C-alpha cells in the first residue's frame, strides 16, 4: 500500500512554477528522504502533501485521502515536526502532550493513557510538571517527535528535525525514526545533513521544482559515480538555474 | 592558553570569559571560562550545537552584551569601554536574518553603507565576488530571497564598511549543502584580504574549512587548535564497519565486548575500541556469529565529529 501517491503534482504562483509535475510513491513504513537546495520547491511540495496548500494541477493522495477534497482528513492522519516549531517552551511537559493530543483528536481517556505511556517510554516520568524550556535539547527533541506521532498517524513529516542539534543527539533522533518506521509509521524527512540521507530507505532530490533523482542511496551513488550522498547532492543541485528564488 | 593582547596581529582576544543570564533568580551559565585569540587573516571557527554559548560570545564581542567575568578585546580595544570604536571596525552578521525584508537587495546594501558613512562604490571591490550572485536580483525584496541568497546579502552588508573583524554567527545554518560550500569559498577569499573572521557553525564537516577551531558545548571550550591537531588528539583506535543490514549492526557493535562507543556515520558506522591491544580479528568472528557475512571492517582516520562526540562523552 502506498501512503503517498502523487501524479504530476504542480503548484504555480502567478507565472512561477514552484513545484513542477512531481510524481512519486512512498510505501508504508518507508523512511523517505526529501532533499533539495533552498528554493527547489521542497516546502511548497510538503505544504501540499500536508493539506495546507491546494495544488494548481496534478493528483495526490496522502494516507488514502485526496489533497484537493479531503485536506481536513489528511491533517488528522499525519504528524508534523520541525526544528523551528515543535513544542510550546512555556508549557509544562504534560501540558504540551495534552495540547497536541487534543489537537490530534484524542479523547480524554486516550490522552491520560498515552501521556503515561509516552512519559514512561521516554524516561520522563519525573518531568511531568517541568516546563519544556528547562529540558535538555535532546529530551525536547524526543518529546517533540513522540508528540508528533501520539495519534499513531500513517505518516509523519519531519522538516529539518535535526538542525543545530549536537552530533550524539542527532544520531539518537535517527534511532527514534528507525523505531517509528519499524512500527509501520511512514517517515517523510527533509535534512541538510548528507550523512542522514544515507539512513533513508529511498531519497528524492528536487532541483528547480522537479524531482531530478529518486532511488535508494546505494543506487544513487552508483548512478552518479559518487562516493557518498553529499557528492550526489552536489552534482545534481549545481544544475539549478533559479538560485535567487 | 597563552593569549597576548599586545600582539598587534591579534584582532580578537577572549580571556577567561564567563557569562550567566539571571533568569528568575536561577543562574544558567551560558559561557564558562572561555579563552581564545584570532589573528588578522585568520578564519577561526566556533563549532558546536545549539546551547553551546556561541551566540553569547558573539554578542559580547559585538558589544551588544556585557561580559560577566573575564575580558575581551576586539582590534585591541576593550569591549566594555571602547564599544563605539569597535562597532565602526566590526562587521557582525547575527544568527537570525536581520536585514530589512521590505527593502530591496540594493537598498539594504546602500542603507548599511550609509550607516557606516561608507559607499557601495568605494568598497565594491571587497564584495564584488559575492555581490555578482545577487546582482540579477538587486531589485528584489530581501524577504523574498532564498536562504542561501539571504546569507550572501547579509555578508555583503556586514562587509560594506570594510571592517577589520568579521563576526558571523551561524551563517550556514539551514542553508543547503551547495550554498554552504559557496559561502565557505567566499570566506576563504575574504581572509586573504587580512580580515580576521570568527564564524560559528553546528555543522561539524565545516570545521575543516577553518584555520583553527574551538569545539564548544554547554558554554565550555572542549578543545582549541587546528582541525588536524584536534583530530590527532583522538587516542582510540577507530574503525569503519558496514554491512547490508546497517541498523541491527549498530546494536550488535555496541554490545561487542571490545567496543567503547559506536555511532552511525553516513554509509558506515564508526566503532571506537576500548584499548589498542584489542585484536580486530575477534570482531570479525563476532560479526560472523551474529550472521553478518558481508561485514567490511577498515581502520578510519577520526574526523572533528568523532572528536566532538568523544570529548562530549567525558
mmCIF file of N, CA and C in Angstrom, chain B residues 197-247:
data_model
loop_
_atom_site.group_PDB
_atom_site.id
_atom_site.type_symbol
_atom_site.label_atom_id
_atom_site.label_comp_id
_atom_site.label_asym_id
_atom_site.label_seq_id
_atom_site.Cartn_x
_atom_site.Cartn_y
_atom_site.Cartn_z
ATOM 1 N N UNK B 197 38.343 36.608 10.808
ATOM 2 C CA UNK B 197 36.965 36.101 10.725
ATOM 3 C C UNK B 197 36.707 35.096 11.841
ATOM 4 N N UNK B 198 35.712 35.401 12.664
ATOM 5 C CA UNK B 198 35.245 34.444 13.664
ATOM 6 C C UNK B 198 33.872 33.980 13.202
ATOM 7 N N UNK B 199 33.725 32.684 12.978
ATOM 8 C CA UNK B 199 32.480 32.162 12.410
ATOM 9 C C UNK B 199 32.037 30.937 13.204
ATOM 10 N N UNK B 200 30.735 30.831 13.437
ATOM 11 C CA UNK B 200 30.261 29.659 14.181
ATOM 12 C C UNK B 200 29.432 28.764 13.269
ATOM 13 N N UNK B 201 29.381 27.486 13.601
ATOM 14 C CA UNK B 201 28.574 26.544 12.829
ATOM 15 C C UNK B 201 28.246 25.306 13.664
ATOM 16 N N UNK B 202 27.040 24.774 13.463
ATOM 17 C CA UNK B 202 26.734 23.493 14.101
ATOM 18 C C UNK B 202 27.148 22.319 13.206
ATOM 19 N N UNK B 203 27.554 22.600 11.946
ATOM 20 C CA UNK B 203 27.939 21.527 11.024
ATOM 21 C C UNK B 203 29.401 21.173 11.229
ATOM 22 N N UNK B 204 29.623 19.975 11.776
ATOM 23 C CA UNK B 204 30.993 19.554 12.088
ATOM 24 C C UNK B 204 31.872 19.476 10.838
ATOM 25 N N UNK B 205 31.265 19.144 9.691
ATOM 26 C CA UNK B 205 32.088 18.968 8.484
ATOM 27 C C UNK B 205 32.668 20.300 8.012
ATOM 28 N N UNK B 206 32.133 21.417 8.481
ATOM 29 C CA UNK B 206 32.659 22.720 8.062
ATOM 30 C C UNK B 206 33.919 23.105 8.832
ATOM 31 N N UNK B 207 34.234 22.362 9.891
ATOM 32 C CA UNK B 207 35.430 22.658 10.686
ATOM 33 C C UNK B 207 36.685 22.617 9.826
ATOM 34 N N UNK B 208 36.697 21.724 8.841
ATOM 35 C CA UNK B 208 37.905 21.572 8.026
ATOM 36 C C UNK B 208 38.168 22.801 7.164
ATOM 37 N N UNK B 209 37.186 23.697 7.032
ATOM 38 C CA UNK B 209 37.392 24.905 6.238
ATOM 39 C C UNK B 209 38.065 26.013 7.054
ATOM 40 N N UNK B 210 38.247 25.783 8.367
ATOM 41 C CA UNK B 210 38.805 26.814 9.243
ATOM 42 C C UNK B 210 40.297 26.592 9.476
ATOM 43 N N UNK B 211 41.024 27.705 9.751
ATOM 44 C CA UNK B 211 42.433 27.592 10.125
ATOM 45 C C UNK B 211 42.549 26.975 11.515
ATOM 46 N N UNK B 212 41.766 27.530 12.437
ATOM 47 C CA UNK B 212 41.716 26.959 13.785
ATOM 48 C C UNK B 212 40.267 26.913 14.239
ATOM 49 N N UNK B 213 40.003 26.024 15.186
ATOM 50 C CA UNK B 213 38.637 25.887 15.680
ATOM 51 C C UNK B 213 38.621 25.769 17.203
ATOM 52 N N UNK B 214 37.467 26.094 17.771
ATOM 53 C CA UNK B 214 37.200 25.762 19.167
ATOM 54 C C UNK B 214 35.955 24.896 19.169
ATOM 55 N N UNK B 215 36.044 23.716 19.776
ATOM 56 C CA UNK B 215 34.869 22.864 19.915
ATOM 57 C C UNK B 215 34.149 23.293 21.179
ATOM 58 N N UNK B 216 32.873 23.672 21.056
ATOM 59 C CA UNK B 216 32.132 24.203 22.203
ATOM 60 C C UNK B 216 30.907 23.368 22.503
ATOM 61 N N UNK B 217 30.607 23.274 23.792
ATOM 62 C CA UNK B 217 29.417 22.552 24.229
ATOM 63 C C UNK B 217 29.030 23.064 25.603
ATOM 64 N N UNK B 218 27.757 23.387 25.786
ATOM 65 C CA UNK B 218 27.227 23.840 27.072
ATOM 66 C C UNK B 218 28.071 24.944 27.699
ATOM 67 N N UNK B 219 28.483 25.927 26.911
ATOM 68 C CA UNK B 219 29.186 27.076 27.437
ATOM 69 C C UNK B 219 30.685 26.904 27.612
ATOM 70 N N UNK B 220 31.188 25.714 27.347
ATOM 71 C CA UNK B 220 32.617 25.466 27.544
ATOM 72 C C UNK B 220 33.329 25.175 26.231
ATOM 73 N N UNK B 221 34.635 25.496 26.230
ATOM 74 C CA UNK B 221 35.510 25.072 25.143
ATOM 75 C C UNK B 221 36.010 23.680 25.473
ATOM 76 N N UNK B 222 35.735 22.710 24.617
ATOM 77 C CA UNK B 222 36.227 21.350 24.851
ATOM 78 C C UNK B 222 37.654 21.213 24.346
ATOM 79 N N UNK B 223 37.966 21.911 23.264
ATOM 80 C CA UNK B 223 39.304 21.843 22.674
ATOM 81 C C UNK B 223 39.480 23.020 21.738
ATOM 82 N N UNK B 224 40.724 23.489 21.592
ATOM 83 C CA UNK B 224 41.047 24.565 20.659
ATOM 84 C C UNK B 224 42.298 24.185 19.891
ATOM 85 N N UNK B 225 42.333 24.463 18.604
ATOM 86 C CA UNK B 225 43.531 24.174 17.817
ATOM 87 C C UNK B 225 43.190 24.076 16.346
ATOM 88 N N UNK B 226 44.177 23.656 15.540
ATOM 89 C CA UNK B 226 43.880 23.428 14.131
ATOM 90 C C UNK B 226 43.040 22.154 14.046
ATOM 91 N N UNK B 227 42.197 22.037 13.017
ATOM 92 C CA UNK B 227 41.395 20.812 12.891
ATOM 93 C C UNK B 227 42.285 19.560 12.900
ATOM 94 N N UNK B 228 43.441 19.645 12.225
ATOM 95 C CA UNK B 228 44.334 18.482 12.163
ATOM 96 C C UNK B 228 44.848 18.114 13.552
ATOM 97 N N UNK B 229 45.246 19.127 14.334
ATOM 98 C CA UNK B 229 45.772 18.885 15.667
ATOM 99 C C UNK B 229 44.696 18.262 16.568
ATOM 100 N N UNK B 230 43.487 18.752 16.452
ATOM 101 C CA UNK B 230 42.398 18.217 17.270
ATOM 102 C C UNK B 230 42.130 16.756 16.888
ATOM 103 N N UNK B 231 42.138 16.474 15.609
ATOM 104 C CA UNK B 231 41.905 15.082 15.176
ATOM 105 C C UNK B 231 43.029 14.174 15.645
ATOM 106 N N UNK B 232 44.276 14.696 15.656
ATOM 107 C CA UNK B 232 45.404 13.884 16.127
ATOM 108 C C UNK B 232 45.282 13.536 17.609
ATOM 109 N N UNK B 233 44.571 14.391 18.348
ATOM 110 C CA UNK B 233 44.479 14.156 19.784
ATOM 111 C C UNK B 233 43.499 13.019 20.113
ATOM 112 N N UNK B 234 42.816 12.530 19.101
ATOM 113 C CA UNK B 234 41.878 11.406 19.313
ATOM 114 C C UNK B 234 42.709 10.145 19.514
ATOM 115 N N UNK B 235 42.582 9.545 20.692
ATOM 116 C CA UNK B 235 43.538 8.496 21.057
ATOM 117 C C UNK B 235 43.069 7.064 20.761
ATOM 118 N N UNK B 236 41.790 6.849 20.609
ATOM 119 C CA UNK B 236 41.320 5.460 20.489
ATOM 120 C C UNK B 236 41.469 4.928 19.071
ATOM 121 N N UNK B 237 41.695 3.603 18.943
ATOM 122 C CA UNK B 237 41.644 3.020 17.595
ATOM 123 C C UNK B 237 40.212 3.137 17.058
ATOM 124 N N UNK B 238 40.095 3.554 15.802
ATOM 125 C CA UNK B 238 38.770 3.799 15.230
ATOM 126 C C UNK B 238 38.620 3.002 13.930
ATOM 127 N N UNK B 239 37.476 2.311 13.813
ATOM 128 C CA UNK B 239 37.215 1.507 12.618
ATOM 129 C C UNK B 239 35.889 1.897 11.989
ATOM 130 N N UNK B 240 35.855 1.780 10.674
ATOM 131 C CA UNK B 240 34.603 1.949 9.949
ATOM 132 C C UNK B 240 34.070 0.545 9.657
ATOM 133 N N UNK B 241 32.794 0.316 9.973
ATOM 134 C CA UNK B 241 32.208 -1.005 9.764
ATOM 135 C C UNK B 241 30.915 -0.836 8.972
ATOM 136 N N UNK B 242 30.751 -1.651 7.942
ATOM 137 C CA UNK B 242 29.500 -1.603 7.186
ATOM 138 C C UNK B 242 29.056 -2.992 6.758
ATOM 139 N N UNK B 243 27.772 -3.121 6.513
ATOM 140 C CA UNK B 243 27.220 -4.373 6.003
ATOM 141 C C UNK B 243 25.907 -4.011 5.316
ATOM 142 N N UNK B 244 25.217 -5.012 4.801
ATOM 143 C CA UNK B 244 23.956 -4.709 4.131
ATOM 144 C C UNK B 244 22.842 -4.425 5.146
ATOM 145 N N UNK B 245 23.030 -4.828 6.414
ATOM 146 C CA UNK B 245 21.993 -4.572 7.427
ATOM 147 C C UNK B 245 22.545 -3.595 8.467
ATOM 148 N N UNK B 246 22.459 -2.307 8.159
ATOM 149 C CA UNK B 246 23.160 -1.308 8.963
ATOM 150 C C UNK B 246 22.543 -1.069 10.339
ATOM 151 N N UNK B 247 21.217 -1.007 10.422
ATOM 152 C CA UNK B 247 20.618 -0.625 11.708
ATOM 153 C C UNK B 247 20.813 -1.682 12.789
#
